[in-house]
């Protein structure tokens, strides 16, 4: 099955109204495809190259890069620093021995109740669990370190030099933004936030901008012969930083990125994807996959929350990455 057919099959299976795929190989566009509409109503605009999708947790890769800068510039000494000194308003005892490394690799053990109260599920470094509190804490940390919202930092350091004009945290609706479908029986809705400071899941990106973001990482910060981002920053973000845990089958992470080490059954990367590849995904359907071995970057987009279905979630993610690897091997 080719990639276009696969992307369309998942679009229909998930009741997404939109899909897109953009592939770069050796810094050149080798495939670009758009299908569907900005929402699931008859008057919706068609998907184009300029359509910007809400990318949900893919935003963590942007946050991770800023944290890598903070390490590179010495604003934090190491990933193994305890986090409690940075959060005077939080319970020091509850944070305990939680380190920055634990937060960026989902091994921190913290969670929040519906009322926002933080509690501990397990001791830091003991297990792996995907929770949202770590994103909020790292966002607060980098804001504190740089005295500005991290999207402002990225715009100055990365987005402007790269010309990423279809990437932004939106607090107002506009016709370029693709609506998000939660219930297929109801109309999709804009998933915007109250500000553009990076604390909310309101990042919208076009498929081509997302692919260029991945390509910057593939090229270790080099763009048209100019070192936009230091190589060490990229390397910190995209190599395995996870602590050694008892269960060897859980996903391995860089700075939020899923990174392929030894293939494992709970990883979002398929077993045929080469070692050193990395990927970031979001609940609204986006996937950004980078395979350095084949010099490939793939950005895939949908606009439906909770894709693939519970028990099939990992199967379809792994199948897609395996299909990409098989296609370009």
PDB file of C-alpha atoms in Angstrom:
ATOM      1  CA  UNK A   1       0.000   0.000   0.000  1.00  0.00           C
ATOM      2  CA  UNK A   2       1.417   3.431  -0.896  1.00  0.00           C
ATOM      3  CA  UNK A   3       1.511   6.295   1.573  1.00  0.00           C
ATOM      4  CA  UNK A   4      -1.281   8.308  -0.050  1.00  0.00           C
ATOM      5  CA  UNK A   5      -3.699   5.382   0.064  1.00  0.00           C
ATOM      6  CA  UNK A   6      -2.758   4.715   3.672  1.00  0.00           C
ATOM      7  CA  UNK A   7      -3.275   8.341   4.720  1.00  0.00           C
ATOM      8  CA  UNK A   8      -6.684   8.408   3.008  1.00  0.00           C
ATOM      9  CA  UNK A   9      -7.679   5.086   4.595  1.00  0.00           C
ATOM     10  CA  UNK A  10      -6.929   6.412   8.080  1.00  0.00           C
ATOM     11  CA  UNK A  11      -8.740   9.683   7.292  1.00  0.00           C
ATOM     12  CA  UNK A  12     -11.926   7.724   6.570  1.00  0.00           C
ATOM     13  CA  UNK A  13     -11.453   5.297   9.460  1.00  0.00           C
ATOM     14  CA  UNK A  14     -11.065   8.179  11.908  1.00  0.00           C
ATOM     15  CA  UNK A  15     -13.866  10.365  10.493  1.00  0.00           C
ATOM     16  CA  UNK A  16     -11.391  13.160   9.892  1.00  0.00           C
ATOM     17  CA  UNK A  17     -12.528  15.783   7.390  1.00  0.00           C
ATOM     18  CA  UNK A  18      -8.972  16.602   6.336  1.00  0.00           C
ATOM     19  CA  UNK A  19      -5.620  15.024   5.645  1.00  0.00           C
ATOM     20  CA  UNK A  20      -2.267  16.156   4.327  1.00  0.00           C
ATOM     21  CA  UNK A  21       1.158  14.657   3.806  1.00  0.00           C
ATOM     22  CA  UNK A  22       4.391  16.438   2.954  1.00  0.00           C
ATOM     23  CA  UNK A  23       7.652  14.546   2.414  1.00  0.00           C
ATOM     24  CA  UNK A  24      11.196  15.848   2.114  1.00  0.00           C
ATOM     25  CA  UNK A  25      14.145  13.717   1.045  1.00  0.00           C
ATOM     26  CA  UNK A  26      17.664  15.108   0.738  1.00  0.00           C
ATOM     27  CA  UNK A  27      16.201  18.584   1.408  1.00  0.00           C
ATOM     28  CA  UNK A  28      13.857  18.356  -1.582  1.00  0.00           C
ATOM     29  CA  UNK A  29      10.088  17.981  -1.701  1.00  0.00           C
ATOM     30  CA  UNK A  30       9.372  14.520  -3.104  1.00  0.00           C
ATOM     31  CA  UNK A  31       5.671  14.284  -2.275  1.00  0.00           C
ATOM     32  CA  UNK A  32       2.904  16.688  -1.312  1.00  0.00           C
ATOM     33  CA  UNK A  33      -0.772  15.778  -0.957  1.00  0.00           C
ATOM     34  CA  UNK A  34      -3.882  17.485   0.445  1.00  0.00           C
ATOM     35  CA  UNK A  35      -7.361  16.043   0.790  1.00  0.00           C
ATOM     36  CA  UNK A  36     -10.672  17.102   2.308  1.00  0.00           C
ATOM     37  CA  UNK A  37     -12.008  20.208   3.985  1.00  0.00           C
ATOM     38  CA  UNK A  38     -11.378  22.460   6.977  1.00  0.00           C
ATOM     39  CA  UNK A  39     -14.380  20.985   8.771  1.00  0.00           C
ATOM     40  CA  UNK A  40     -17.205  18.500   8.296  1.00  0.00           C
ATOM     41  CA  UNK A  41     -19.854  20.914   6.992  1.00  0.00           C
ATOM     42  CA  UNK A  42     -20.845  21.564   3.391  1.00  0.00           C
ATOM     43  CA  UNK A  43     -19.585  25.161   3.369  1.00  0.00           C
ATOM     44  CA  UNK A  44     -16.090  24.297   4.642  1.00  0.00           C
ATOM     45  CA  UNK A  45     -13.029  25.466   2.734  1.00  0.00           C
ATOM     46  CA  UNK A  46     -10.902  22.870   0.937  1.00  0.00           C
ATOM     47  CA  UNK A  47      -7.544  21.875   2.405  1.00  0.00           C
ATOM     48  CA  UNK A  48      -4.614  23.575   0.650  1.00  0.00           C
ATOM     49  CA  UNK A  49      -0.881  23.914   1.164  1.00  0.00           C
ATOM     50  CA  UNK A  50      -1.555  26.989   3.336  1.00  0.00           C
ATOM     51  CA  UNK A  51      -4.031  25.234   5.672  1.00  0.00           C
ATOM     52  CA  UNK A  52      -2.821  25.259   9.274  1.00  0.00           C
ATOM     53  CA  UNK A  53      -3.707  22.305  11.495  1.00  0.00           C
ATOM     54  CA  UNK A  54      -3.882  22.263  15.267  1.00  0.00           C
ATOM     55  CA  UNK A  55      -0.943  20.014  16.144  1.00  0.00           C
ATOM     56  CA  UNK A  56      -1.703  19.428  19.840  1.00  0.00           C
ATOM     57  CA  UNK A  57       1.238  17.657  21.533  1.00  0.00           C
ATOM     58  CA  UNK A  58       3.551  18.120  18.562  1.00  0.00           C
ATOM     59  CA  UNK A  59       4.149  21.515  20.166  1.00  0.00           C
ATOM     60  CA  UNK A  60       6.331  19.691  22.716  1.00  0.00           C
ATOM     61  CA  UNK A  61       9.087  19.383  20.114  1.00  0.00           C
ATOM     62  CA  UNK A  62       9.199  23.202  19.941  1.00  0.00           C
ATOM     63  CA  UNK A  63       9.345  23.456  23.716  1.00  0.00           C
ATOM     64  CA  UNK A  64      12.048  20.788  23.811  1.00  0.00           C
ATOM     65  CA  UNK A  65      14.267  22.805  21.484  1.00  0.00           C
ATOM     66  CA  UNK A  66      14.117  25.819  23.793  1.00  0.00           C
ATOM     67  CA  UNK A  67      15.028  23.622  26.753  1.00  0.00           C
ATOM     68  CA  UNK A  68      17.981  22.317  24.725  1.00  0.00           C
ATOM     69  CA  UNK A  69      19.055  25.920  24.169  1.00  0.00           C
ATOM     70  CA  UNK A  70      18.882  26.512  27.924  1.00  0.00           C
ATOM     71  CA  UNK A  71      21.208  23.559  28.473  1.00  0.00           C
ATOM     72  CA  UNK A  72      23.548  24.686  25.698  1.00  0.00           C
ATOM     73  CA  UNK A  73      23.712  28.244  27.018  1.00  0.00           C
ATOM     74  CA  UNK A  74      24.276  27.121  30.615  1.00  0.00           C
ATOM     75  CA  UNK A  75      21.021  28.499  31.978  1.00  0.00           C
ATOM     76  CA  UNK A  76      20.535  25.076  33.544  1.00  0.00           C
ATOM     77  CA  UNK A  77      23.478  22.880  34.454  1.00  0.00           C
ATOM     78  CA  UNK A  78      22.055  19.496  33.500  1.00  0.00           C
ATOM     79  CA  UNK A  79      18.912  17.512  32.857  1.00  0.00           C
ATOM     80  CA  UNK A  80      19.491  15.911  36.242  1.00  0.00           C
ATOM     81  CA  UNK A  81      18.839  19.112  38.176  1.00  0.00           C
ATOM     82  CA  UNK A  82      15.967  18.845  40.638  1.00  0.00           C
ATOM     83  CA  UNK A  83      13.024  20.984  39.562  1.00  0.00           C
ATOM     84  CA  UNK A  84      11.716  22.092  42.955  1.00  0.00           C
ATOM     85  CA  UNK A  85      14.008  25.177  43.214  1.00  0.00           C
ATOM     86  CA  UNK A  86      12.301  26.630  40.129  1.00  0.00           C
ATOM     87  CA  UNK A  87       8.758  26.409  41.520  1.00  0.00           C
ATOM     88  CA  UNK A  88       8.353  28.268  44.811  1.00  0.00           C
ATOM     89  CA  UNK A  89       4.571  28.000  44.623  1.00  0.00           C
ATOM     90  CA  UNK A  90       4.529  24.186  44.423  1.00  0.00           C
ATOM     91  CA  UNK A  91       4.884  21.598  47.166  1.00  0.00           C
ATOM     92  CA  UNK A  92       8.606  20.867  47.485  1.00  0.00           C
ATOM     93  CA  UNK A  93       7.900  17.538  49.150  1.00  0.00           C
ATOM     94  CA  UNK A  94       5.537  16.496  46.356  1.00  0.00           C
ATOM     95  CA  UNK A  95       8.064  17.385  43.645  1.00  0.00           C
ATOM     96  CA  UNK A  96      10.667  15.497  45.659  1.00  0.00           C
ATOM     97  CA  UNK A  97      13.506  14.121  43.535  1.00  0.00           C
ATOM     98  CA  UNK A  98      11.831  14.942  40.230  1.00  0.00           C
ATOM     99  CA  UNK A  99      14.446  16.146  37.737  1.00  0.00           C
ATOM    100  CA  UNK A 100      14.187  17.980  34.443  1.00  0.00           C
ATOM    101  CA  UNK A 101      15.091  14.688  32.752  1.00  0.00           C
ATOM    102  CA  UNK A 102      12.067  13.022  34.338  1.00  0.00           C
ATOM    103  CA  UNK A 103       9.762  15.772  33.076  1.00  0.00           C
ATOM    104  CA  UNK A 104      10.888  15.659  29.439  1.00  0.00           C
ATOM    105  CA  UNK A 105      10.855  11.843  29.241  1.00  0.00           C
ATOM    106  CA  UNK A 106       7.435  11.235  30.878  1.00  0.00           C
ATOM    107  CA  UNK A 107       9.010   9.426  33.819  1.00  0.00           C
ATOM    108  CA  UNK A 108       8.143  12.058  36.441  1.00  0.00           C
ATOM    109  CA  UNK A 109       5.149  10.343  38.060  1.00  0.00           C
ATOM    110  CA  UNK A 110       3.106  13.534  38.524  1.00  0.00           C
ATOM    111  CA  UNK A 111      -0.519  14.069  37.535  1.00  0.00           C
ATOM    112  CA  UNK A 112      -3.380  16.479  38.236  1.00  0.00           C
ATOM    113  CA  UNK A 113      -6.943  16.012  39.437  1.00  0.00           C
ATOM    114  CA  UNK A 114      -9.913  17.592  37.670  1.00  0.00           C
ATOM    115  CA  UNK A 115      -9.673  20.590  39.997  1.00  0.00           C
ATOM    116  CA  UNK A 116      -6.042  21.141  38.969  1.00  0.00           C
ATOM    117  CA  UNK A 117      -4.539  19.793  42.191  1.00  0.00           C
ATOM    118  CA  UNK A 118      -1.257  18.011  41.569  1.00  0.00           C
ATOM    119  CA  UNK A 119      -0.586  14.568  43.017  1.00  0.00           C
ATOM    120  CA  UNK A 120       1.971  11.807  42.630  1.00  0.00           C
ATOM    121  CA  UNK A 121       1.210   8.521  40.867  1.00  0.00           C
ATOM    122  CA  UNK A 122       4.655   6.981  41.279  1.00  0.00           C
ATOM    123  CA  UNK A 123       8.153   7.959  42.299  1.00  0.00           C
ATOM    124  CA  UNK A 124      10.258   9.815  39.702  1.00  0.00           C
ATOM    125  CA  UNK A 125      12.183   7.494  37.410  1.00  0.00           C
ATOM    126  CA  UNK A 126      10.178   4.454  38.496  1.00  0.00           C
ATOM    127  CA  UNK A 127       7.785   4.125  35.529  1.00  0.00           C
ATOM    128  CA  UNK A 128       6.569   5.861  32.353  1.00  0.00           C
ATOM    129  CA  UNK A 129       3.211   7.636  32.000  1.00  0.00           C
ATOM    130  CA  UNK A 130       2.040  10.205  29.464  1.00  0.00           C
ATOM    131  CA  UNK A 131       0.584  13.146  31.395  1.00  0.00           C
ATOM    132  CA  UNK A 132       0.190  16.853  30.655  1.00  0.00           C
ATOM    133  CA  UNK A 133       1.578  18.401  33.833  1.00  0.00           C
ATOM    134  CA  UNK A 134       5.182  18.047  32.639  1.00  0.00           C
ATOM    135  CA  UNK A 135       4.524  20.298  29.624  1.00  0.00           C
ATOM    136  CA  UNK A 136       3.135  23.034  31.852  1.00  0.00           C
ATOM    137  CA  UNK A 137       6.113  22.792  34.212  1.00  0.00           C
ATOM    138  CA  UNK A 138       8.738  22.867  31.455  1.00  0.00           C
ATOM    139  CA  UNK A 139       6.900  25.785  29.815  1.00  0.00           C
ATOM    140  CA  UNK A 140       7.040  27.680  33.099  1.00  0.00           C
ATOM    141  CA  UNK A 141      10.703  26.769  33.483  1.00  0.00           C
ATOM    142  CA  UNK A 142      11.828  28.098  30.093  1.00  0.00           C
ATOM    143  CA  UNK A 143       9.720  31.237  30.529  1.00  0.00           C
ATOM    144  CA  UNK A 144      11.529  31.831  33.818  1.00  0.00           C
ATOM    145  CA  UNK A 145      14.957  31.168  32.298  1.00  0.00           C
ATOM    146  CA  UNK A 146      14.488  33.438  29.276  1.00  0.00           C
ATOM    147  CA  UNK A 147      12.164  36.046  30.826  1.00  0.00           C
ATOM    148  CA  UNK A 148       9.852  35.742  27.835  1.00  0.00           C
ATOM    149  CA  UNK A 149       7.346  33.251  26.386  1.00  0.00           C
ATOM    150  CA  UNK A 150       9.168  30.506  24.510  1.00  0.00           C
ATOM    151  CA  UNK A 151       7.258  31.161  21.221  1.00  0.00           C
ATOM    152  CA  UNK A 152       8.874  34.617  21.174  1.00  0.00           C
ATOM    153  CA  UNK A 153      12.284  33.012  21.618  1.00  0.00           C
ATOM    154  CA  UNK A 154      11.594  30.598  18.759  1.00  0.00           C
ATOM    155  CA  UNK A 155      10.330  33.326  16.456  1.00  0.00           C
ATOM    156  CA  UNK A 156      13.552  35.296  16.897  1.00  0.00           C
ATOM    157  CA  UNK A 157      15.990  32.376  16.806  1.00  0.00           C
ATOM    158  CA  UNK A 158      14.320  29.950  14.406  1.00  0.00           C
ATOM    159  CA  UNK A 159      11.030  30.839  12.745  1.00  0.00           C
ATOM    160  CA  UNK A 160      12.117  34.138  11.188  1.00  0.00           C
ATOM    161  CA  UNK A 161      15.445  32.824   9.793  1.00  0.00           C
ATOM    162  CA  UNK A 162      13.654  29.769   8.384  1.00  0.00           C
ATOM    163  CA  UNK A 163      10.701  31.724   7.006  1.00  0.00           C
ATOM    164  CA  UNK A 164       8.152  29.675   8.943  1.00  0.00           C
ATOM    165  CA  UNK A 165       5.195  31.994   8.408  1.00  0.00           C
ATOM    166  CA  UNK A 166       2.530  29.303   8.798  1.00  0.00           C
ATOM    167  CA  UNK A 167       3.417  28.393  12.375  1.00  0.00           C
ATOM    168  CA  UNK A 168       1.802  30.127  15.330  1.00  0.00           C
ATOM    169  CA  UNK A 169      -0.039  29.931  18.636  1.00  0.00           C
ATOM    170  CA  UNK A 170      -3.414  31.451  17.768  1.00  0.00           C
ATOM    171  CA  UNK A 171      -5.919  33.209  20.010  1.00  0.00           C
ATOM    172  CA  UNK A 172      -8.175  34.401  17.171  1.00  0.00           C
ATOM    173  CA  UNK A 173      -9.960  32.501  14.426  1.00  0.00           C
ATOM    174  CA  UNK A 174      -8.998  32.913  10.783  1.00  0.00           C
ATOM    175  CA  UNK A 175      -9.795  31.117   7.542  1.00  0.00           C
ATOM    176  CA  UNK A 176      -6.397  29.403   7.313  1.00  0.00           C
ATOM    177  CA  UNK A 177      -7.003  27.423  10.501  1.00  0.00           C
ATOM    178  CA  UNK A 178      -8.442  23.910  10.228  1.00  0.00           C
ATOM    179  CA  UNK A 179     -11.197  23.093  12.701  1.00  0.00           C
ATOM    180  CA  UNK A 180     -10.847  20.114  15.026  1.00  0.00           C
ATOM    181  CA  UNK A 181     -13.482  17.369  15.047  1.00  0.00           C
ATOM    182  CA  UNK A 182     -14.158  15.671  18.364  1.00  0.00           C
ATOM    183  CA  UNK A 183     -17.552  14.091  17.711  1.00  0.00           C
ATOM    184  CA  UNK A 184     -18.098  13.240  14.001  1.00  0.00           C
ATOM    185  CA  UNK A 185     -21.840  13.842  14.417  1.00  0.00           C
ATOM    186  CA  UNK A 186     -21.156  17.458  15.352  1.00  0.00           C
ATOM    187  CA  UNK A 187     -19.485  20.321  13.524  1.00  0.00           C
ATOM    188  CA  UNK A 188     -15.759  20.778  14.097  1.00  0.00           C
ATOM    189  CA  UNK A 189     -14.568  23.752  16.103  1.00  0.00           C
ATOM    190  CA  UNK A 190     -11.561  26.044  16.128  1.00  0.00           C
ATOM    191  CA  UNK A 191      -9.081  24.955  18.775  1.00  0.00           C
ATOM    192  CA  UNK A 192      -7.586  28.291  19.717  1.00  0.00           C
ATOM    193  CA  UNK A 193      -6.367  29.624  23.055  1.00  0.00           C
ATOM    194  CA  UNK A 194      -6.548  32.753  25.134  1.00  0.00           C
ATOM    195  CA  UNK A 195      -3.009  33.872  24.313  1.00  0.00           C
ATOM    196  CA  UNK A 196       0.011  33.151  22.138  1.00  0.00           C
ATOM    197  CA  UNK A 197       2.428  32.618  25.044  1.00  0.00           C
ATOM    198  CA  UNK A 198       2.754  28.858  24.512  1.00  0.00           C
ATOM    199  CA  UNK A 199       0.990  27.646  27.659  1.00  0.00           C
ATOM    200  CA  UNK A 200      -1.972  26.225  25.716  1.00  0.00           C
ATOM    201  CA  UNK A 201      -2.434  23.622  22.979  1.00  0.00           C
ATOM    202  CA  UNK A 202      -3.256  26.246  20.332  1.00  0.00           C
ATOM    203  CA  UNK A 203      -0.273  25.811  18.014  1.00  0.00           C
ATOM    204  CA  UNK A 204      -1.312  25.611  14.354  1.00  0.00           C
ATOM    205  CA  UNK A 205       1.112  24.640  11.607  1.00  0.00           C
ATOM    206  CA  UNK A 206       0.859  23.933   7.879  1.00  0.00           C
ATOM    207  CA  UNK A 207       2.116  20.560   6.677  1.00  0.00           C
ATOM    208  CA  UNK A 208       4.958  22.223   4.775  1.00  0.00           C
ATOM    209  CA  UNK A 209       6.063  24.304   7.773  1.00  0.00           C
ATOM    210  CA  UNK A 210       5.976  21.220   9.989  1.00  0.00           C
ATOM    211  CA  UNK A 211       8.126  19.321   7.514  1.00  0.00           C
ATOM    212  CA  UNK A 212      10.627  22.200   7.421  1.00  0.00           C
ATOM    213  CA  UNK A 213      10.732  22.132  11.229  1.00  0.00           C
ATOM    214  CA  UNK A 214      11.613  18.451  11.032  1.00  0.00           C
ATOM    215  CA  UNK A 215      14.157  19.110   8.292  1.00  0.00           C
ATOM    216  CA  UNK A 216      15.939  21.654  10.474  1.00  0.00           C
ATOM    217  CA  UNK A 217      16.446  18.850  12.982  1.00  0.00           C
ATOM    218  CA  UNK A 218      17.517  16.386  10.297  1.00  0.00           C
ATOM    219  CA  UNK A 219      20.178  18.848   9.149  1.00  0.00           C
ATOM    220  CA  UNK A 220      21.294  19.441  12.743  1.00  0.00           C
ATOM    221  CA  UNK A 221      20.400  23.131  12.624  1.00  0.00           C
ATOM    222  CA  UNK A 222      21.902  23.912   9.218  1.00  0.00           C
ATOM    223  CA  UNK A 223      19.783  25.825   6.701  1.00  0.00           C
ATOM    224  CA  UNK A 224      21.039  26.887   3.266  1.00  0.00           C
ATOM    225  CA  UNK A 225      24.623  26.726   4.454  1.00  0.00           C
ATOM    226  CA  UNK A 226      23.986  28.743   7.627  1.00  0.00           C
ATOM    227  CA  UNK A 227      23.981  27.271  11.133  1.00  0.00           C
ATOM    228  CA  UNK A 228      20.602  28.547  12.369  1.00  0.00           C
ATOM    229  CA  UNK A 229      20.622  26.358  15.489  1.00  0.00           C
ATOM    230  CA  UNK A 230      23.809  24.964  17.087  1.00  0.00           C
ATOM    231  CA  UNK A 231      24.337  21.282  16.318  1.00  0.00           C
ATOM    232  CA  UNK A 232      24.630  20.450  20.015  1.00  0.00           C
ATOM    233  CA  UNK A 233      21.166  21.907  20.637  1.00  0.00           C
ATOM    234  CA  UNK A 234      19.609  19.641  18.010  1.00  0.00           C
ATOM    235  CA  UNK A 235      21.548  16.626  19.259  1.00  0.00           C
ATOM    236  CA  UNK A 236      20.382  17.154  22.839  1.00  0.00           C
ATOM    237  CA  UNK A 237      16.767  17.351  21.681  1.00  0.00           C
ATOM    238  CA  UNK A 238      16.783  14.304  19.400  1.00  0.00           C
ATOM    239  CA  UNK A 239      18.957  11.708  21.126  1.00  0.00           C
ATOM    240  CA  UNK A 240      17.768   9.398  23.897  1.00  0.00           C
ATOM    241  CA  UNK A 241      17.675  11.141  27.271  1.00  0.00           C
ATOM    242  CA  UNK A 242      15.416   8.697  29.116  1.00  0.00           C
ATOM    243  CA  UNK A 243      16.593   7.300  32.448  1.00  0.00           C
ATOM    244  CA  UNK A 244      17.125   3.550  32.634  1.00  0.00           C
ATOM    245  CA  UNK A 245      13.843   2.038  33.772  1.00  0.00           C
ATOM    246  CA  UNK A 246      12.915  -1.479  34.794  1.00  0.00           C
ATOM    247  CA  UNK A 247      10.581  -1.993  31.837  1.00  0.00           C
ATOM    248  CA  UNK A 248      12.755  -1.952  28.708  1.00  0.00           C
ATOM    249  CA  UNK A 249       9.710  -1.978  26.398  1.00  0.00           C
ATOM    250  CA  UNK A 250       8.460   1.526  27.165  1.00  0.00           C
ATOM    251  CA  UNK A 251       9.103   4.415  24.712  1.00  0.00           C
ATOM    252  CA  UNK A 252      12.467   6.192  24.737  1.00  0.00           C
ATOM    253  CA  UNK A 253      12.649   9.968  24.526  1.00  0.00           C
ATOM    254  CA  UNK A 254      14.876  12.855  23.662  1.00  0.00           C
ATOM    255  CA  UNK A 255      13.518  16.216  24.821  1.00  0.00           C
ATOM    256  CA  UNK A 256       9.901  15.087  24.332  1.00  0.00           C
ATOM    257  CA  UNK A 257      10.634  13.464  20.939  1.00  0.00           C
ATOM    258  CA  UNK A 258      10.103   9.695  20.724  1.00  0.00           C
ATOM    259  CA  UNK A 259      13.496   8.286  19.705  1.00  0.00           C
ATOM    260  CA  UNK A 260      14.188   4.875  18.233  1.00  0.00           C
ATOM    261  CA  UNK A 261      16.651   2.838  20.246  1.00  0.00           C
ATOM    262  CA  UNK A 262      16.155  -0.906  20.388  1.00  0.00           C
ATOM    263  CA  UNK A 263      12.637  -1.554  19.000  1.00  0.00           C
ATOM    264  CA  UNK A 264      10.080  -2.014  21.795  1.00  0.00           C
ATOM    265  CA  UNK A 265       6.459  -3.115  21.796  1.00  0.00           C
ATOM    266  CA  UNK A 266       5.142   0.055  23.452  1.00  0.00           C
ATOM    267  CA  UNK A 267       7.031   2.461  21.225  1.00  0.00           C
ATOM    268  CA  UNK A 268       5.176   4.688  18.743  1.00  0.00           C
ATOM    269  CA  UNK A 269       7.904   3.868  16.192  1.00  0.00           C
ATOM    270  CA  UNK A 270       7.672   0.605  14.266  1.00  0.00           C
ATOM    271  CA  UNK A 271      10.298  -2.095  14.505  1.00  0.00           C
ATOM    272  CA  UNK A 272      11.503  -1.552  10.927  1.00  0.00           C
ATOM    273  CA  UNK A 273      12.309   2.128  11.525  1.00  0.00           C
ATOM    274  CA  UNK A 274      16.101   2.611  11.758  1.00  0.00           C
ATOM    275  CA  UNK A 275      17.820   3.347  15.044  1.00  0.00           C
ATOM    276  CA  UNK A 276      18.248   7.069  15.681  1.00  0.00           C
ATOM    277  CA  UNK A 277      14.980   8.035  13.989  1.00  0.00           C
ATOM    278  CA  UNK A 278      12.625  10.257  15.964  1.00  0.00           C
ATOM    279  CA  UNK A 279       8.985  11.236  15.924  1.00  0.00           C
ATOM    280  CA  UNK A 280       6.468  13.489  17.640  1.00  0.00           C
ATOM    281  CA  UNK A 281       2.688  13.001  17.547  1.00  0.00           C
ATOM    282  CA  UNK A 282      -0.482  14.786  18.643  1.00  0.00           C
ATOM    283  CA  UNK A 283      -3.977  13.787  19.721  1.00  0.00           C
ATOM    284  CA  UNK A 284      -5.515  15.672  16.761  1.00  0.00           C
ATOM    285  CA  UNK A 285      -3.709  13.384  14.315  1.00  0.00           C
ATOM    286  CA  UNK A 286      -0.426  15.045  13.299  1.00  0.00           C
ATOM    287  CA  UNK A 287       2.787  13.044  13.007  1.00  0.00           C
ATOM    288  CA  UNK A 288       6.260  14.379  12.307  1.00  0.00           C
ATOM    289  CA  UNK A 289       8.694  11.561  11.514  1.00  0.00           C
ATOM    290  CA  UNK A 290      12.425  12.068  10.880  1.00  0.00           C
ATOM    291  CA  UNK A 291      14.578   9.177   9.613  1.00  0.00           C
ATOM    292  CA  UNK A 292      18.197  10.414   9.400  1.00  0.00           C
ATOM    293  CA  UNK A 293      19.410   7.100   7.937  1.00  0.00           C
ATOM    294  CA  UNK A 294      17.301   7.725   4.814  1.00  0.00           C
ATOM    295  CA  UNK A 295      17.422  11.567   5.006  1.00  0.00           C
ATOM    296  CA  UNK A 296      13.629  11.597   5.139  1.00  0.00           C
ATOM    297  CA  UNK A 297      11.157  13.924   6.867  1.00  0.00           C
ATOM    298  CA  UNK A 298       7.424  13.145   6.779  1.00  0.00           C
ATOM    299  CA  UNK A 299       4.695  15.472   8.067  1.00  0.00           C
ATOM    300  CA  UNK A 300       1.242  13.891   8.187  1.00  0.00           C
ATOM    301  CA  UNK A 301      -1.879  15.787   9.257  1.00  0.00           C
ATOM    302  CA  UNK A 302      -5.463  15.072  10.312  1.00  0.00           C
ATOM    303  CA  UNK A 303      -8.031  17.123  12.233  1.00  0.00           C
ATOM    304  CA  UNK A 304      -9.762  14.517  14.392  1.00  0.00           C
ATOM    305  CA  UNK A 305      -9.167  14.083  18.122  1.00  0.00           C
ATOM    306  CA  UNK A 306      -8.467  10.622  19.512  1.00  0.00           C
ATOM    307  CA  UNK A 307      -7.423   8.967  16.288  1.00  0.00           C
ATOM    308  CA  UNK A 308      -7.223   5.237  15.603  1.00  0.00           C
ATOM    309  CA  UNK A 309      -9.195   4.049  18.630  1.00  0.00           C
ATOM    310  CA  UNK A 310      -7.958   2.814  22.001  1.00  0.00           C
ATOM    311  CA  UNK A 311      -6.429  -0.606  21.508  1.00  0.00           C
ATOM    312  CA  UNK A 312      -5.463   0.114  17.882  1.00  0.00           C
ATOM    313  CA  UNK A 313      -3.665   3.359  18.692  1.00  0.00           C
ATOM    314  CA  UNK A 314      -0.125   1.999  18.737  1.00  0.00           C
ATOM    315  CA  UNK A 315      -0.743  -0.413  15.878  1.00  0.00           C
ATOM    316  CA  UNK A 316      -1.593   2.319  13.359  1.00  0.00           C
ATOM    317  CA  UNK A 317       1.202   4.646  14.486  1.00  0.00           C
ATOM    318  CA  UNK A 318       3.768   1.880  14.207  1.00  0.00           C
ATOM    319  CA  UNK A 319       2.337   0.679  10.901  1.00  0.00           C
ATOM    320  CA  UNK A 320       2.653   4.137   9.349  1.00  0.00           C
ATOM    321  CA  UNK A 321       6.268   4.599  10.405  1.00  0.00           C
ATOM    322  CA  UNK A 322       7.108   1.101   9.159  1.00  0.00           C
ATOM    323  CA  UNK A 323       5.441   1.889   5.834  1.00  0.00           C
ATOM    324  CA  UNK A 324       7.541   5.067   5.486  1.00  0.00           C
ATOM    325  CA  UNK A 325      10.700   3.139   6.324  1.00  0.00           C
ATOM    326  CA  UNK A 326       9.874   0.406   3.812  1.00  0.00           C
ATOM    327  CA  UNK A 327       9.078   2.981   1.101  1.00  0.00           C
ATOM    328  CA  UNK A 328      12.392   4.825   1.352  1.00  0.00           C
ATOM    329  CA  UNK A 329      14.739   2.037   2.411  1.00  0.00           C
TER     330      UNK A 329
END
